[in-house]
Coordinates of N, CA and C in Angstrom, one line a residue:
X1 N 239.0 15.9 103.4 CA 238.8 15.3 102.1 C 238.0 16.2 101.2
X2 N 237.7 17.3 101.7 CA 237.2 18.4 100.5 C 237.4 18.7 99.1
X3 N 236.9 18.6 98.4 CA 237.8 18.5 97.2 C 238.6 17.3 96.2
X4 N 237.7 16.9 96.8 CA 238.3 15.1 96.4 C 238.7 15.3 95.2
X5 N 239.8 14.8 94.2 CA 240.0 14.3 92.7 C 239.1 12.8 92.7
X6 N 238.8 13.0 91.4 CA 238.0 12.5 91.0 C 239.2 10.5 91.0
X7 N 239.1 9.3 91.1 CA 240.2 8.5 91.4 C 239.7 7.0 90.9
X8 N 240.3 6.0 90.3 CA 239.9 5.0 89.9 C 239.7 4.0 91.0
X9 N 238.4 3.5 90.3 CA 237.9 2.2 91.5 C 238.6 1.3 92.0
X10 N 239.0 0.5 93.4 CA 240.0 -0.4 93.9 C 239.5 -1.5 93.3
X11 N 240.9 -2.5 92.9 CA 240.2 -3.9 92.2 C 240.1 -4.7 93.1
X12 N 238.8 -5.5 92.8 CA 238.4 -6.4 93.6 C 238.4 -7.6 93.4
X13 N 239.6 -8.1 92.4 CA 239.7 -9.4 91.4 C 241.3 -10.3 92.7
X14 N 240.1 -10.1 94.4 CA 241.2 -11.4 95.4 C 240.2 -11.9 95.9
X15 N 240.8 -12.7 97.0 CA 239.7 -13.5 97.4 C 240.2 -13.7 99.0
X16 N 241.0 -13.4 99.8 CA 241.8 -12.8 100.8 C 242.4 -11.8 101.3
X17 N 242.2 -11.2 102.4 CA 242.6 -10.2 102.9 C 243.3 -9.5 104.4
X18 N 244.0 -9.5 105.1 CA 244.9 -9.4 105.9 C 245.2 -8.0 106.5
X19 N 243.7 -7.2 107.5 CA 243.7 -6.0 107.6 C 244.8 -5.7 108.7
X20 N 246.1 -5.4 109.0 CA 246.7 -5.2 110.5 C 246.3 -3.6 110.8
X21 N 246.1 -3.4 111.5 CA 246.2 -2.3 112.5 C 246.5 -2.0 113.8
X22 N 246.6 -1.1 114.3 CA 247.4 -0.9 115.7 C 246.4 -1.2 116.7
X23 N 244.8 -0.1 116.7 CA 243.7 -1.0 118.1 C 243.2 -1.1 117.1
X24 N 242.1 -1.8 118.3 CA 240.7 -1.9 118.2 C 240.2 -0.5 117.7
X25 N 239.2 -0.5 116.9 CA 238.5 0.8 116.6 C 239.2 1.2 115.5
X26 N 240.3 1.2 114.9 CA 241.0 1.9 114.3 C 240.3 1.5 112.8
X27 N 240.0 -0.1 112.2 CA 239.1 0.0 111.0 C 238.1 0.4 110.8
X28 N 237.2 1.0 112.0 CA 235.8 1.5 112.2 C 235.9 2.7 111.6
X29 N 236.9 3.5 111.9 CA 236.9 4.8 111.3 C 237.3 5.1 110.3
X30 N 236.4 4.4 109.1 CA 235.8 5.0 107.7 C 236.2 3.7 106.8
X31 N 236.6 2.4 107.4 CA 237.2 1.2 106.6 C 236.4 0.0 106.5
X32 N 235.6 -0.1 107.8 CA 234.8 -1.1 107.9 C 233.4 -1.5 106.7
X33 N 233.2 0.0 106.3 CA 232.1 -0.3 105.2 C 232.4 -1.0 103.8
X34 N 233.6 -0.5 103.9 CA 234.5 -1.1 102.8 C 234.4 -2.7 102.8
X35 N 234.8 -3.5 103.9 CA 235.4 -4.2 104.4 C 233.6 -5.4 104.3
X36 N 233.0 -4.6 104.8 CA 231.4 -4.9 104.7 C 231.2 -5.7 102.8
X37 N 231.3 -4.4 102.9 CA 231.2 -5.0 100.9 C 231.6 -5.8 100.4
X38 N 232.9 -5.7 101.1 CA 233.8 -7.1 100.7 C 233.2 -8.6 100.9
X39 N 233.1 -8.6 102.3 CA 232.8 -9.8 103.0 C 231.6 -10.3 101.9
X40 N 230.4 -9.5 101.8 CA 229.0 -9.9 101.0 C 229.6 -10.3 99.6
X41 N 230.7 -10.3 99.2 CA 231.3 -10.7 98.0 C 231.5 -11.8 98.0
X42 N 231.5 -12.7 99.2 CA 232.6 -13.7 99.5 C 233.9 -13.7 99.8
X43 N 234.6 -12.6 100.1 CA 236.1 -12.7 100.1 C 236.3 -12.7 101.7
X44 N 237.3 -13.5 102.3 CA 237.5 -13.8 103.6 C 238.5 -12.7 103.9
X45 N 238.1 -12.0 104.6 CA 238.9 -10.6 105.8 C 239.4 -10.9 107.2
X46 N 240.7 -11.2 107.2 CA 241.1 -11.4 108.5 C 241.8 -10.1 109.2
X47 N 241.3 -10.1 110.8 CA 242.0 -8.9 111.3 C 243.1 -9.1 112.2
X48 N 243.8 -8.2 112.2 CA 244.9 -8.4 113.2 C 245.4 -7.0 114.0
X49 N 244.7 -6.9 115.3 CA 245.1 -5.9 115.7 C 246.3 -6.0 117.1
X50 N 247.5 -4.8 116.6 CA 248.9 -5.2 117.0 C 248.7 -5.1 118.6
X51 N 247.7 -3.8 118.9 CA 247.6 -4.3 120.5 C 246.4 -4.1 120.7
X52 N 245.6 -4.4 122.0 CA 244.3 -4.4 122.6 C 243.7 -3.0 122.9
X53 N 244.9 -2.1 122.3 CA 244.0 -0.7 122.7 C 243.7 0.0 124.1
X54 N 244.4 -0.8 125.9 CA 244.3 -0.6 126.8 C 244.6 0.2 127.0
X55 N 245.5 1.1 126.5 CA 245.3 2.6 126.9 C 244.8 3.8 126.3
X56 N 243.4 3.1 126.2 CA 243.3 4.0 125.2 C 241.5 4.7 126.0
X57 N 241.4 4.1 126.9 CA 240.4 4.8 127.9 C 240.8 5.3 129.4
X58 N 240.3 6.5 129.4 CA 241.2 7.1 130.8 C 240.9 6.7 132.1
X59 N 239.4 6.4 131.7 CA 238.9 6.0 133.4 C 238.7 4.8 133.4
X60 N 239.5 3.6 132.6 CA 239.4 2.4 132.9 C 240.9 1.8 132.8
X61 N 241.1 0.7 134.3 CA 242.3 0.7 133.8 C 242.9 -0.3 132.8
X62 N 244.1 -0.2 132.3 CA 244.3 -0.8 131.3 C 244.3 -2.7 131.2
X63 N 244.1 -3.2 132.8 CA 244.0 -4.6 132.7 C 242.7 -4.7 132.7
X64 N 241.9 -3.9 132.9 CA 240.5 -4.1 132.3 C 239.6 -3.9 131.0
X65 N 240.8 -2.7 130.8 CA 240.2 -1.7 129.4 C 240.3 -3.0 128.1
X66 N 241.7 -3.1 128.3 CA 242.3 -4.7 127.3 C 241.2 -5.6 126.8
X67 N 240.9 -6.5 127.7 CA 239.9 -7.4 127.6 C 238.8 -6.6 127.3
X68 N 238.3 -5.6 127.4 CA 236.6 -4.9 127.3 C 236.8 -5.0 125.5
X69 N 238.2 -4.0 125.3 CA 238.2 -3.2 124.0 C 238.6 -4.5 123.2
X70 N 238.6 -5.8 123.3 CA 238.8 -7.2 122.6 C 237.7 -7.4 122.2
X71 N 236.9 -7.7 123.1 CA 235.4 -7.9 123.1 C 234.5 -7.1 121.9
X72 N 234.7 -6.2 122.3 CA 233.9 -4.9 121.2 C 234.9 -5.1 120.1
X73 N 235.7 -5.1 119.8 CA 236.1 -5.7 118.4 C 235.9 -7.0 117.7
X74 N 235.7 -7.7 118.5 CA 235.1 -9.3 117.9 C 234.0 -8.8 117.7
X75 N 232.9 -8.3 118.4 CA 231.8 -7.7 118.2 C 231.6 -7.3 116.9
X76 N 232.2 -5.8 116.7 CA 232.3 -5.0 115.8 C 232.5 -5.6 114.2
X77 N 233.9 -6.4 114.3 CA 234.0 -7.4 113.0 C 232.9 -8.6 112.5
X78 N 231.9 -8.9 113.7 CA 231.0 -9.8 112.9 C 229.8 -8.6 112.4
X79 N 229.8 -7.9 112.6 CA 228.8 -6.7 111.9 C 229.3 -7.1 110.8
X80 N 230.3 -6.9 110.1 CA 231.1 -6.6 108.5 C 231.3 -8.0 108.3
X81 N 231.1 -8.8 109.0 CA 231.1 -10.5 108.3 C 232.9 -11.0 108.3
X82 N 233.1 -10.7 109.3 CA 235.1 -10.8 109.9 C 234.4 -11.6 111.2
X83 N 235.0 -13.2 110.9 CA 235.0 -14.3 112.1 C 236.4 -14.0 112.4
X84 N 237.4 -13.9 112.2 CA 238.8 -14.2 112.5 C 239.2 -12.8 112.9
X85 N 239.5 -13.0 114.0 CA 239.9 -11.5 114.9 C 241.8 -11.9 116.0
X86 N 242.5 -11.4 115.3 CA 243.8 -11.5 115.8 C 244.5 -10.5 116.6
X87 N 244.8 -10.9 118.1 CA 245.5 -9.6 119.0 C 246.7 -10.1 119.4
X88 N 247.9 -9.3 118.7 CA 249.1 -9.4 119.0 C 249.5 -9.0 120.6
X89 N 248.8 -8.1 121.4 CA 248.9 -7.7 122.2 C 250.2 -7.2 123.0
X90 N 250.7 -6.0 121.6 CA 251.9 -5.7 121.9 C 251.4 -4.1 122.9
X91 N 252.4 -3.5 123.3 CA 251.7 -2.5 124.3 C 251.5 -1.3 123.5
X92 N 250.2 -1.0 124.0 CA 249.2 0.2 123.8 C 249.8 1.5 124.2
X93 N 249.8 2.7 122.8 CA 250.6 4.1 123.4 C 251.7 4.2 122.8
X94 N 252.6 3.0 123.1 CA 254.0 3.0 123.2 C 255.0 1.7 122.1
X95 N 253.9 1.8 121.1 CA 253.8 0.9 119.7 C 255.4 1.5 119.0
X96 N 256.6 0.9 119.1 CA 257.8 0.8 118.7 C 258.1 0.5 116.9
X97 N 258.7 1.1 116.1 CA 258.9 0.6 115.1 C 260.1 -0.4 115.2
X98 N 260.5 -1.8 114.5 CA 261.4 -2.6 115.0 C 261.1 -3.8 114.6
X99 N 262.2 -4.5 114.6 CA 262.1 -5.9 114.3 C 261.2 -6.8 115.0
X100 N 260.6 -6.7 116.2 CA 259.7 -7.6 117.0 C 258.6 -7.1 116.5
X101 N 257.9 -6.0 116.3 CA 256.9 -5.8 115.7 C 257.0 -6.1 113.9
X102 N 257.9 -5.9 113.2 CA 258.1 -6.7 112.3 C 257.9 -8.2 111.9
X103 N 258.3 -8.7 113.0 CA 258.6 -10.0 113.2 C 256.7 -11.0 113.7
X104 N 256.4 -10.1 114.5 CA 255.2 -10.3 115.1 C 254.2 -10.2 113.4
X105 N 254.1 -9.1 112.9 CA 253.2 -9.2 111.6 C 253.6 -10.0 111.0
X106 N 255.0 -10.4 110.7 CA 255.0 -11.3 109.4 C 254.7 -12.3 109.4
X107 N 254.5 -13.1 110.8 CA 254.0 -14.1 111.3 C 252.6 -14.6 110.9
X108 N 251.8 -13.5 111.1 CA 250.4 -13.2 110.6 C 250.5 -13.3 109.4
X109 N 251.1 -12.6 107.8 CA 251.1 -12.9 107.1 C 251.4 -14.3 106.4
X110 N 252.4 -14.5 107.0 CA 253.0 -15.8 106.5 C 251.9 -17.4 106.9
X111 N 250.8 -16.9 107.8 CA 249.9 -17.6 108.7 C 248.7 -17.6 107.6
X112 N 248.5 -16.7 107.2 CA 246.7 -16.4 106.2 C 247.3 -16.3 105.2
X113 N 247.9 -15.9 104.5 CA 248.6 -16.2 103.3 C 247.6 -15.3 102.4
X114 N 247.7 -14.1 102.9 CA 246.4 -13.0 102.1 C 247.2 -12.8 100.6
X115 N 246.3 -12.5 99.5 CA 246.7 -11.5 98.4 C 246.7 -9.9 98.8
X116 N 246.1 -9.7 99.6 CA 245.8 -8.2 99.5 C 246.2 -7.8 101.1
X117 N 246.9 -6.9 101.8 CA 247.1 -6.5 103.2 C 246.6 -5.1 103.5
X118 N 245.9 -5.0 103.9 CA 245.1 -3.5 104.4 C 246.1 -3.0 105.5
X119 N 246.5 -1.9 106.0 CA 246.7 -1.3 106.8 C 246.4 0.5 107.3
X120 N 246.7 0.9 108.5 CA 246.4 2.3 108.6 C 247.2 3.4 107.9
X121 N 246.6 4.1 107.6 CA 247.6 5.5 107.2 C 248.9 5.6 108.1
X122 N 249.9 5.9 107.2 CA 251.7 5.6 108.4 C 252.2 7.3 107.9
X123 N 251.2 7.8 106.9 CA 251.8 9.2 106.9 C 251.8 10.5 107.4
X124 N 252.6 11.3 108.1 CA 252.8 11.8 109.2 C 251.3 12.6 109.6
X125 N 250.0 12.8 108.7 CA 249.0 13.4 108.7 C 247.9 12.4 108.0
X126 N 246.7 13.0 108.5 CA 245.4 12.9 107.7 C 244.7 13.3 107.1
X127 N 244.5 13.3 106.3 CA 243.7 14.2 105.0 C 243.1 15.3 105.9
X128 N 243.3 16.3 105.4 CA 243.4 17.5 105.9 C 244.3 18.2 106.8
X129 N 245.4 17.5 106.8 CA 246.6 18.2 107.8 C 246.4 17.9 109.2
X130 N 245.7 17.1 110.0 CA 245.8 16.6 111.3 C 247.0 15.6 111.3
X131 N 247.2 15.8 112.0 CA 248.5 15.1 112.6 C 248.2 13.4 113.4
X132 N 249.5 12.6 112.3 CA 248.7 11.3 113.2 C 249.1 10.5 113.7
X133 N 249.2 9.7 114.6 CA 249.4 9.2 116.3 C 251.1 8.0 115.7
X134 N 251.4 8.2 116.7 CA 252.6 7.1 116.8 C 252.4 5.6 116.7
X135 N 251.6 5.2 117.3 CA 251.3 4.1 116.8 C 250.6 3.6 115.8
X136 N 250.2 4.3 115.1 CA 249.6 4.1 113.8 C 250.4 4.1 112.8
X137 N 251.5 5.2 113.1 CA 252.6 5.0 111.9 C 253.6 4.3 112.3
X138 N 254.0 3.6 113.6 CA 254.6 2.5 113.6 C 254.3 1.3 112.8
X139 N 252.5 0.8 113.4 CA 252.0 0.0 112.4 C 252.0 -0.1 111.6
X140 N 251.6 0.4 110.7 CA 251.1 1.1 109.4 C 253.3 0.7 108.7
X141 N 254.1 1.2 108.8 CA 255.5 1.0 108.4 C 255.7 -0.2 108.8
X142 N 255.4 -1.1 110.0 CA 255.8 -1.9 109.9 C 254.9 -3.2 109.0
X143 N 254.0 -2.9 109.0 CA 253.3 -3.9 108.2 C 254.0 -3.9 106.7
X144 N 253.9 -2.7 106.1 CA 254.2 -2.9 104.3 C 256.0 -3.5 104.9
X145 N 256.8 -3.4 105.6 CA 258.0 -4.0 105.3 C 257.8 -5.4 106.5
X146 N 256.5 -5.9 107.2 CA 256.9 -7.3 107.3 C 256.2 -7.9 106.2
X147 N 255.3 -7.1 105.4 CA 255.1 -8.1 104.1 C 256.1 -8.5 103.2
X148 N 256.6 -7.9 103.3 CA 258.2 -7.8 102.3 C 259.0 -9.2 103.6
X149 N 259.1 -9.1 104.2 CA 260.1 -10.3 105.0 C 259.2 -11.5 105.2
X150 N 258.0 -11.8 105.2 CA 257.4 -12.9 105.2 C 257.5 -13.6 103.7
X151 N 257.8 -13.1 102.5 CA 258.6 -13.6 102.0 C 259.4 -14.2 101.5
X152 N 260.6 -13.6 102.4 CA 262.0 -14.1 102.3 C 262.5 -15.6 103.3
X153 N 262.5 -16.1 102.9 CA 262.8 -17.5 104.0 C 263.9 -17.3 104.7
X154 N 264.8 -16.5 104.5 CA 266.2 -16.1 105.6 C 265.8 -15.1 106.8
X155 N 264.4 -14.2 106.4 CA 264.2 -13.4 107.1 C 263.2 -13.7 108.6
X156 N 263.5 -13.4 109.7 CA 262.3 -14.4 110.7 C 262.5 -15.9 110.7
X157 N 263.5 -16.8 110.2 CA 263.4 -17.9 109.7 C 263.1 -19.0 110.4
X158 N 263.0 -18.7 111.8 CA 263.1 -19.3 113.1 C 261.1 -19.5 113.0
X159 N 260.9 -19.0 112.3 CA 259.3 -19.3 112.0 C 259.1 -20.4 111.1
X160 N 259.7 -21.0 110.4 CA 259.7 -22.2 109.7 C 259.4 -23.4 110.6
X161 N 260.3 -23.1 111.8 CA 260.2 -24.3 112.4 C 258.9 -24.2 113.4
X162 N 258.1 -23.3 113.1 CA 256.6 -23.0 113.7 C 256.0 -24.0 112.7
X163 N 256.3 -23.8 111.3 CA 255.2 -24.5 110.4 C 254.9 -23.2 109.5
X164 N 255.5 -21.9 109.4 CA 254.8 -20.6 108.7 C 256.2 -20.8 107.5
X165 N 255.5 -20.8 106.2 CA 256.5 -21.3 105.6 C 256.3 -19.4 104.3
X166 N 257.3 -19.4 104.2 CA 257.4 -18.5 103.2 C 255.8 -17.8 102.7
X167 N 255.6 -16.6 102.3 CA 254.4 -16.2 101.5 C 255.1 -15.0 101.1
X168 N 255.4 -15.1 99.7 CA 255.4 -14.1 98.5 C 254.3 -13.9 97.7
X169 N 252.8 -14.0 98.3 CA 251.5 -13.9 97.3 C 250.6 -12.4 97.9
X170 N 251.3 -11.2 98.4 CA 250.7 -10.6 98.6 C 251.0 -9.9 97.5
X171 N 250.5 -8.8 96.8 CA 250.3 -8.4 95.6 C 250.5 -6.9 95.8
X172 N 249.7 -6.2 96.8 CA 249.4 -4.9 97.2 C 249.2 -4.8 98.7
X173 N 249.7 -3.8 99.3 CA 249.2 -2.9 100.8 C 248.9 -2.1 100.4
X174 N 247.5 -1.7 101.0 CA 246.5 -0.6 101.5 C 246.5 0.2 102.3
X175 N 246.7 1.3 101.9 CA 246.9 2.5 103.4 C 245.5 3.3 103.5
X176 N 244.8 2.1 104.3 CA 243.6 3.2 104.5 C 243.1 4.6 104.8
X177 N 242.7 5.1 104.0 CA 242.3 7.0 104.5 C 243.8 7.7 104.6
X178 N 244.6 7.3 103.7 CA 246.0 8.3 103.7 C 245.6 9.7 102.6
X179 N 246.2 10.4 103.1 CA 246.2 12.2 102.5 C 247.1 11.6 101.1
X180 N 247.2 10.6 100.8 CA 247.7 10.2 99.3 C 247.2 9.3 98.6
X181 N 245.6 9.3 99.1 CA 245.0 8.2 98.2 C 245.1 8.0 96.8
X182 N 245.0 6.6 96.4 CA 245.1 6.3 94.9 C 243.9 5.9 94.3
X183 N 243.1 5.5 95.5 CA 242.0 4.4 94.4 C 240.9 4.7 96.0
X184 N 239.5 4.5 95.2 CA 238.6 4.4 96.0 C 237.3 3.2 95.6
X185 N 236.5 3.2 96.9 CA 235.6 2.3 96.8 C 234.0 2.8 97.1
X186 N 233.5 2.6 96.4 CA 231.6 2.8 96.8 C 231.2 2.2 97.9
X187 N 231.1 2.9 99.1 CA 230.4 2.1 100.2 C 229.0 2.7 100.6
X188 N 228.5 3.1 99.6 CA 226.6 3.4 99.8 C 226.2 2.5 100.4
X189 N 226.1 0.9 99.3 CA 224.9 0.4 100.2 C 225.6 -0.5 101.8
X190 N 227.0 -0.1 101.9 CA 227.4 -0.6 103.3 C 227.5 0.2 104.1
X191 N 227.3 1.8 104.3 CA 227.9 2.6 105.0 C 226.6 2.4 106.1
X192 N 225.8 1.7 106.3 CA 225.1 1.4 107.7 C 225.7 0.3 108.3
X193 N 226.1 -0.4 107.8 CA 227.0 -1.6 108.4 C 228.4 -0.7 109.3
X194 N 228.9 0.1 108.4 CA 230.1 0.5 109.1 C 230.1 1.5 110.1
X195 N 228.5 2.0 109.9 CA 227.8 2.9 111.9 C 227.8 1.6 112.5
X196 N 226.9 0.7 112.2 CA 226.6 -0.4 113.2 C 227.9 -0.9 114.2
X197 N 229.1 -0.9 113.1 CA 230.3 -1.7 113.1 C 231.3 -0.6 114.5
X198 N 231.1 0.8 114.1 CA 231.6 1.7 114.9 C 230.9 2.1 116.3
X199 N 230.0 1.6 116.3 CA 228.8 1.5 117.5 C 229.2 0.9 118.6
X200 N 229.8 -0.4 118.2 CA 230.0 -1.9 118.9 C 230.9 -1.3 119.9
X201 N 231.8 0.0 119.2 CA 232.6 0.0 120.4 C 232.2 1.0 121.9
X202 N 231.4 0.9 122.1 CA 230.7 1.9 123.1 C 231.6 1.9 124.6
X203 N 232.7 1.2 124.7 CA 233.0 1.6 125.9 C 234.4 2.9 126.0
X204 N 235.1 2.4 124.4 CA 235.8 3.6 123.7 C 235.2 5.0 123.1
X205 N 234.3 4.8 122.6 CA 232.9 6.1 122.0 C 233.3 6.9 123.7
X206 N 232.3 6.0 124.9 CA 232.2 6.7 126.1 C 233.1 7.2 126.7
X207 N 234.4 6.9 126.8 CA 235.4 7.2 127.4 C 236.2 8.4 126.7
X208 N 235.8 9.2 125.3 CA 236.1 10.2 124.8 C 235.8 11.3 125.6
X209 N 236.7 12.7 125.7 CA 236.8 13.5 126.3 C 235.9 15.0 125.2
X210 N 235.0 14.0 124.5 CA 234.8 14.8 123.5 C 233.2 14.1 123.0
X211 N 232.5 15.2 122.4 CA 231.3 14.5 122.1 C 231.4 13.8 120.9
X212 N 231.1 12.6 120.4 CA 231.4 11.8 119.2 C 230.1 11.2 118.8
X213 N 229.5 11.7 117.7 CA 228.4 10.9 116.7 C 228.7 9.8 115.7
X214 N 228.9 8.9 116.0 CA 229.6 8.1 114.7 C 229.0 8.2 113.3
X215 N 227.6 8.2 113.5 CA 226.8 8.4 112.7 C 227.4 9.9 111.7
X216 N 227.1 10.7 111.9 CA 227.8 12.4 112.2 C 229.2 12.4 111.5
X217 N 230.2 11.7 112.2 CA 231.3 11.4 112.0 C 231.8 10.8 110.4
X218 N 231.3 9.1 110.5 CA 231.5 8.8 108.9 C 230.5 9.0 108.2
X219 N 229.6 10.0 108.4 CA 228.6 10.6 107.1 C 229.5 11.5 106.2
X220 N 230.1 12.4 107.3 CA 230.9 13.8 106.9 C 232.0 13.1 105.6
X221 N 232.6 11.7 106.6 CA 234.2 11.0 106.0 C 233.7 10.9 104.9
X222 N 233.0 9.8 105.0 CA 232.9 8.8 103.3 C 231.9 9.7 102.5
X223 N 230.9 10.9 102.9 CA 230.6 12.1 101.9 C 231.6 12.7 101.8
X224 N 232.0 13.2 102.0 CA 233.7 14.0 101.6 C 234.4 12.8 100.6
X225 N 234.8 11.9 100.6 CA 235.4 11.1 99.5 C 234.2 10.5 98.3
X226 N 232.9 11.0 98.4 CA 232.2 10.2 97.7 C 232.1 10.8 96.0
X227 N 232.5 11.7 96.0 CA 233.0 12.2 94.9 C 234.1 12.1 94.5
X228 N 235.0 11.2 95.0 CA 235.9 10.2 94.1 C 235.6 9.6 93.2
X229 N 234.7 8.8 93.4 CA 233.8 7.8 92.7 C 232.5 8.6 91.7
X230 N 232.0 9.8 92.3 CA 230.9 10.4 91.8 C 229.4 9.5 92.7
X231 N 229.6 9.5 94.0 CA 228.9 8.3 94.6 C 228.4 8.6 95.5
X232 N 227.6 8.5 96.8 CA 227.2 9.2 98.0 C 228.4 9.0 98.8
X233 N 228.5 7.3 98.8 CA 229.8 7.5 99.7 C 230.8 6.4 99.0
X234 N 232.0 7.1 99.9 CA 233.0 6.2 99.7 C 233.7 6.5 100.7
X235 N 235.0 5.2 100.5 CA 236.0 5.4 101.6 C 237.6 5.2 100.3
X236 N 238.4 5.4 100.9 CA 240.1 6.0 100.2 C 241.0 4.7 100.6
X237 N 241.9 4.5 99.4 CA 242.6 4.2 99.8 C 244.5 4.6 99.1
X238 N 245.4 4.9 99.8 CA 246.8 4.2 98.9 C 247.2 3.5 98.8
X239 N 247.4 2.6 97.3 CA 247.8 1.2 97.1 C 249.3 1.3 96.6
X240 N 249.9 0.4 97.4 CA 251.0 0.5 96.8 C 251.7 -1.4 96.5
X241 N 252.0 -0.9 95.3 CA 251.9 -2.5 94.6 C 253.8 -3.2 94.6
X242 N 253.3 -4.2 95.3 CA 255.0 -4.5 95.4 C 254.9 -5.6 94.1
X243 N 254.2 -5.7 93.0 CA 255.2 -6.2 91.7 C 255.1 -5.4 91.3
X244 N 255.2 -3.9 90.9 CA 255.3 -3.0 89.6 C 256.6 -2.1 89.7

């Protein structure tokens, strides 16, 4: 994110929000401050993560890892003021793009009935040319098109008879931290909420094959975008607006 363009502030005129992502951990890394800010606004942030993240520690196994890495995310979202924590518990690793996972999010949507849907970056890289994981860009694609089908009352329809009745009120999806951000946000005075928030997950931190400072970590992130804004920090986002 070196070099940031300079980028217009995200609007903050909702009052609901609908973050999906693929694990646990995944809005910790550089979203949750954001997400922090929000909450202190008043605006209700629900999360939905598509699976439990079990394979996502090597020396634990995955019927254990599951349940741990749940935990530390309920954890982690009441740091940022997120009571509602949702696990699809589709499998970890091996996140399929596809109508069931389609089907599975728009369920969620059609359930909270958000204006606004956050999701992960689905573009083949990360700001700066790292390359990025399969399941993230499963998620991340399938979320912006089951927002699009929780709309349509023909589409999934077999969910009506759940009680999830149509929602065409989402407005915009958010592709957090994409190499094509559009709009940014000031997270100074939350960027200690979103260490606290990345902290929580200490059994993921530990089981890295790599030394990891979180602290260290989203100082570098959200100072590298904070000159979006002209700010200490920020975090990115691409919005892409399905009325325009």
């Amino acid at each position: 994110m070196t070099d940031q363009p300079r980028l217009p502030e995200i609007d903050e005129n909702w009052t609901t929000a609908l973050a999906v992502v693929a694990h646990p951990d995944d809005l910790e890394f550089g979203t949750a401050a954001a997400i922090a800010r929000w909450t202190a606004q008043g605006k209700r942030i629900i999360y939905c993560m598509v699976t439990s993240g079990e394979a996502g520690i090597d020396a634990i196994h995955p019927d254990e890892a599951g349940p741990l890495r749940e935990q530390e995310q309920i954890a982690s979202a009441r740091v940022v003021g997120v009571e509602e924590v949702e696990f699809l518990r589709l499998p970890d690793g091996v996140l399929e793009y596809g109508l069931p996972l389609r089907r599975a999010i728009a369920a969620q949507v059609r359930k909270h009935q958000p204006e606004i849907v956050i999701t992960g970056n689905f573009r083949d890289t990360w700001p700066g040319g790292f390359l990025n994981q399969a399941d993230h860009m499963a998620a991340g694609r399938a979320t912006l098109d089951a927002v699009r089908d929780a709309g349509n009352r023909w589409v999934f329809h077999e969910q009506l008879g759940d009680g999830l009745e149509p929602w065409n009120g989402v407005r915009q999806v958010w592709l957090a931290i994409s190499p094509q951000s559009t709009h940014a946000v000031d997270v100074t005075a939350t960027f200690d909420d979103g260490v606290a928030s990345l902290k929580e997950h200490a059994a993921y931190i530990d089981g890295l094959s790599w030394e990891f400072d979180p602290v260290a970590f989203l100082d570098e992130l959200c100072s590298a975008a904070g000159p979006a804004l002209g700010v200490k920090y920020a975090t990115t986002f691409e919005i892409l607006d399905l009325n325009g």
